[in-house]
PDB file of C-alpha atoms in Angstrom:
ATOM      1  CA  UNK A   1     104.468 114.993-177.720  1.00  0.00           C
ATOM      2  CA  UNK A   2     103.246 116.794-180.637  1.00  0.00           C
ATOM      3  CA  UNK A   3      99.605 117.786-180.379  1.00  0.00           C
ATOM      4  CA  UNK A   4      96.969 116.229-182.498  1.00  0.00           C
ATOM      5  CA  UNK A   5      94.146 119.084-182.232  1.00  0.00           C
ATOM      6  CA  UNK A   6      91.243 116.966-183.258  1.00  0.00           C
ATOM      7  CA  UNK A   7      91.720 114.311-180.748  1.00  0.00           C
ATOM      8  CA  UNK A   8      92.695 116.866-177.900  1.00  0.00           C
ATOM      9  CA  UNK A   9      89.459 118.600-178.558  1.00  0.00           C
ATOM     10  CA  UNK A  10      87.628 115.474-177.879  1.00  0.00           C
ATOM     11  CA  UNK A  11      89.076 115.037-174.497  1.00  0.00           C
ATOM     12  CA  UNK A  12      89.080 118.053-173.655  1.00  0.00           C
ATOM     13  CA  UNK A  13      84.946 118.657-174.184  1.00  0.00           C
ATOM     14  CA  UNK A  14      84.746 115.604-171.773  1.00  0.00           C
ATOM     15  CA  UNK A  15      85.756 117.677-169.419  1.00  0.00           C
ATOM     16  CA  UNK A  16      83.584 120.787-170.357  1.00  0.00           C
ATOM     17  CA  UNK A  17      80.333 120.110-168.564  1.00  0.00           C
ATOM     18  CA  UNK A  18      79.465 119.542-164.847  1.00  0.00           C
ATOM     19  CA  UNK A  19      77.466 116.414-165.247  1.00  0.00           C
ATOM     20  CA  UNK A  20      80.379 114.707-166.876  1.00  0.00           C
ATOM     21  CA  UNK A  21      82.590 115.871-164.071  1.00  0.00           C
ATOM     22  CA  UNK A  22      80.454 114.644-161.516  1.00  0.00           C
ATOM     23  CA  UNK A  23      80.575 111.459-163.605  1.00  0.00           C
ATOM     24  CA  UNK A  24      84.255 110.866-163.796  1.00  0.00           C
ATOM     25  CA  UNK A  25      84.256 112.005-159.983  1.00  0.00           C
ATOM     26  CA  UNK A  26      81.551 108.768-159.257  1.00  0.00           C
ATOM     27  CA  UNK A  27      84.151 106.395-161.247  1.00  0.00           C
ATOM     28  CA  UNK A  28      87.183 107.770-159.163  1.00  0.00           C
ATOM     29  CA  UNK A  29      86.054 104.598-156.821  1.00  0.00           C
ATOM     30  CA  UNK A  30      86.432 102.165-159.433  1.00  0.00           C
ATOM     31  CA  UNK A  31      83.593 100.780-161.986  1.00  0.00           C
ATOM     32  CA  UNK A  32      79.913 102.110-162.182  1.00  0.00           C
ATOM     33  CA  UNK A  33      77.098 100.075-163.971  1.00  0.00           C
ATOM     34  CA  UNK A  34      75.230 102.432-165.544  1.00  0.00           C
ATOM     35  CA  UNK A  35      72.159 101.753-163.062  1.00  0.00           C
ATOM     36  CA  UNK A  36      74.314 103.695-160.318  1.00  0.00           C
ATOM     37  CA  UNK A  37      74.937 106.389-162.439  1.00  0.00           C
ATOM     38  CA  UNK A  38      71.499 106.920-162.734  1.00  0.00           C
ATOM     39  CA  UNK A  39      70.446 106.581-159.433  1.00  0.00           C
ATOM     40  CA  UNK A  40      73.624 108.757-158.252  1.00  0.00           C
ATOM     41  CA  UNK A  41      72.996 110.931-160.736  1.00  0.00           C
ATOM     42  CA  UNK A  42      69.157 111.982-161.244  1.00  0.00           C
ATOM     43  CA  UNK A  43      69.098 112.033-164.520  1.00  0.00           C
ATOM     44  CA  UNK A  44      67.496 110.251-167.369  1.00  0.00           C
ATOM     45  CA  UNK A  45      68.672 107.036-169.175  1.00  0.00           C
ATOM     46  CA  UNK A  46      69.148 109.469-172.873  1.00  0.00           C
ATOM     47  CA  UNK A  47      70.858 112.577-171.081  1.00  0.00           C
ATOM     48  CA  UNK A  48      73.315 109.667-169.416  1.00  0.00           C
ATOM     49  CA  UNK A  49      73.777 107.630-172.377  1.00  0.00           C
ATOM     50  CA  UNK A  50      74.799 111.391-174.374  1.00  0.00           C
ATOM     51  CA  UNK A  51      77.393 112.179-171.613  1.00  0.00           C
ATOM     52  CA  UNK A  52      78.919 108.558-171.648  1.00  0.00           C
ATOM     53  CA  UNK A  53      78.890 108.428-175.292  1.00  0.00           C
ATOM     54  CA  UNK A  54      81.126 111.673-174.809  1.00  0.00           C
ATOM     55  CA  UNK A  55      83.633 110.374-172.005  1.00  0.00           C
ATOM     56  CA  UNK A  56      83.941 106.779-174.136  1.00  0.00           C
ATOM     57  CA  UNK A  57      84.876 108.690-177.425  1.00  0.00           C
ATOM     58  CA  UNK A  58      87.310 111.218-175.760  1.00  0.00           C
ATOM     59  CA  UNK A  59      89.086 107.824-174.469  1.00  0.00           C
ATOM     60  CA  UNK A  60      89.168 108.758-170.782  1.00  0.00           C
ATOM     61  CA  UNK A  61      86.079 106.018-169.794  1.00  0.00           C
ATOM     62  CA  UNK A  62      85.407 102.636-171.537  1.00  0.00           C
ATOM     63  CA  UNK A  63      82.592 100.529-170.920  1.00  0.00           C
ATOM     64  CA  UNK A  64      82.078  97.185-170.873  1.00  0.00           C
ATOM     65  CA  UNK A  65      78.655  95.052-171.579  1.00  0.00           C
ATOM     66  CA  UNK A  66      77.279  92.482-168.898  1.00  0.00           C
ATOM     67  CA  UNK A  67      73.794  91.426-169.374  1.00  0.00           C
ATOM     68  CA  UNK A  68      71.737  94.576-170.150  1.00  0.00           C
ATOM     69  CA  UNK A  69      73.657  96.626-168.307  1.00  0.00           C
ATOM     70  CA  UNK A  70      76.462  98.922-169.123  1.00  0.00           C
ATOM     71  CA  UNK A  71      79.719  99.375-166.579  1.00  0.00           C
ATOM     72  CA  UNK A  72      81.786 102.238-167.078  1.00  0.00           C
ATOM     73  CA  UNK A  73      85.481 102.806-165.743  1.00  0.00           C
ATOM     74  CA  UNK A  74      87.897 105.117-166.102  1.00  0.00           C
ATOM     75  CA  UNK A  75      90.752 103.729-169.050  1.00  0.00           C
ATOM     76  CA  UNK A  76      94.335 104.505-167.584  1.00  0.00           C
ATOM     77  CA  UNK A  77      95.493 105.015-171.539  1.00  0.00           C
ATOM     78  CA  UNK A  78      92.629 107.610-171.668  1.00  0.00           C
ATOM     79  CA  UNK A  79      93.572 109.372-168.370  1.00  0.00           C
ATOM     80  CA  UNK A  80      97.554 109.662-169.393  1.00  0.00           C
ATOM     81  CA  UNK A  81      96.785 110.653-172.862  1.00  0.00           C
ATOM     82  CA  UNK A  82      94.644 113.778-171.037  1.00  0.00           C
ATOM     83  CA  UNK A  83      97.197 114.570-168.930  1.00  0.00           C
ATOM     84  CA  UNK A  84     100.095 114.330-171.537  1.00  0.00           C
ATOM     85  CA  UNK A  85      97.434 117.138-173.711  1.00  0.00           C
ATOM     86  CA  UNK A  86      97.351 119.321-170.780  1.00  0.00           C
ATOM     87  CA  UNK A  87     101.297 118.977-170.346  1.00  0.00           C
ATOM     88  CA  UNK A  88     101.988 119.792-173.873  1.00  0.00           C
ATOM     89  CA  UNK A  89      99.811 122.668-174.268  1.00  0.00           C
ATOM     90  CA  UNK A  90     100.975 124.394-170.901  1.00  0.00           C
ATOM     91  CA  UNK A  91     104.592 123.493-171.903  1.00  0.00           C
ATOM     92  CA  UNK A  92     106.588 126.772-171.368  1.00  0.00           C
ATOM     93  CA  UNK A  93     110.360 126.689-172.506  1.00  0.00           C
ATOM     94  CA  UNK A  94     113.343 127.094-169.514  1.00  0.00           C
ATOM     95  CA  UNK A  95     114.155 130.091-172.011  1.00  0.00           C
ATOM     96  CA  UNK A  96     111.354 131.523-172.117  1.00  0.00           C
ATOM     97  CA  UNK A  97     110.668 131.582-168.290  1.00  0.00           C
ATOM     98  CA  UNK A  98     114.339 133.285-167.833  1.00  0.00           C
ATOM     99  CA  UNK A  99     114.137 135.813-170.220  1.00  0.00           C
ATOM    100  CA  UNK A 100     112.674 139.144-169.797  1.00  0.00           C
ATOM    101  CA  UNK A 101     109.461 139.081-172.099  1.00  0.00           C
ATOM    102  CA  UNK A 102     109.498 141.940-175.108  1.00  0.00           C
ATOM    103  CA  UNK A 103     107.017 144.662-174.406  1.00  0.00           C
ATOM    104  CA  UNK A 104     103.668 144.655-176.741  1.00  0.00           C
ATOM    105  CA  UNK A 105     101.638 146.850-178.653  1.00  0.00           C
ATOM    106  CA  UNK A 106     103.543 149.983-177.620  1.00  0.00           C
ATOM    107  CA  UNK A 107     103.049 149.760-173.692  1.00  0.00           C
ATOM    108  CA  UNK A 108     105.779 150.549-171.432  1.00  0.00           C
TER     109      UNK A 108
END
């Protein structure tokens, strides 16, 4: 997979703040409505609303309307796409892994 940077940046700051990773860890269990969130949560309807705005562009979470209320899950696509980012930037060639590694800037 070749990496699109702009689009792996965006998942990737999903995952760069603790209340966003104690989000994703609530929707583990299936579908939230955004009212459980809260209430799970303690915080306030704007700070949620930023860090679900966040997860929904990165891909990983989708949300669906019903009523007034908001119900987030996490998107399968969203969650492979992550992990095939993470697999091709920690991708290390078989070569590279046998061969003894050149010594840098002058150390010994």
């Amino acid at each position: 997979m070749a990496v699109d940077a702009k689009r792996t940046a965006v998942v990737f700051k999903a995952f760069c703040d603790e209340n966003r990773i104690r989000i994703l860890e609530l929707l583990c269990t299936g579908e939230k409505c955004a009212c459980k969130l809260l209430e799970e949560m303690c915080i306030t309807q704007p700070t949620l609303s930023h860090h679900m705005k966040i997860l929904c562009d990165s891909g990983v979470v989708v949300g669906r309307k019903e009523g007034k209320w908001m119900h987030y899950s996490i998107s399968p696509e969203g969650k492979n796409f992550a992990f095939q980012c993470l697999e091709a930037l920690t991708k290390t060639s078989e070569s590279e892994e046998t061969v003894s590694q050149p010594l840098c800037c002058g150390s010994k």
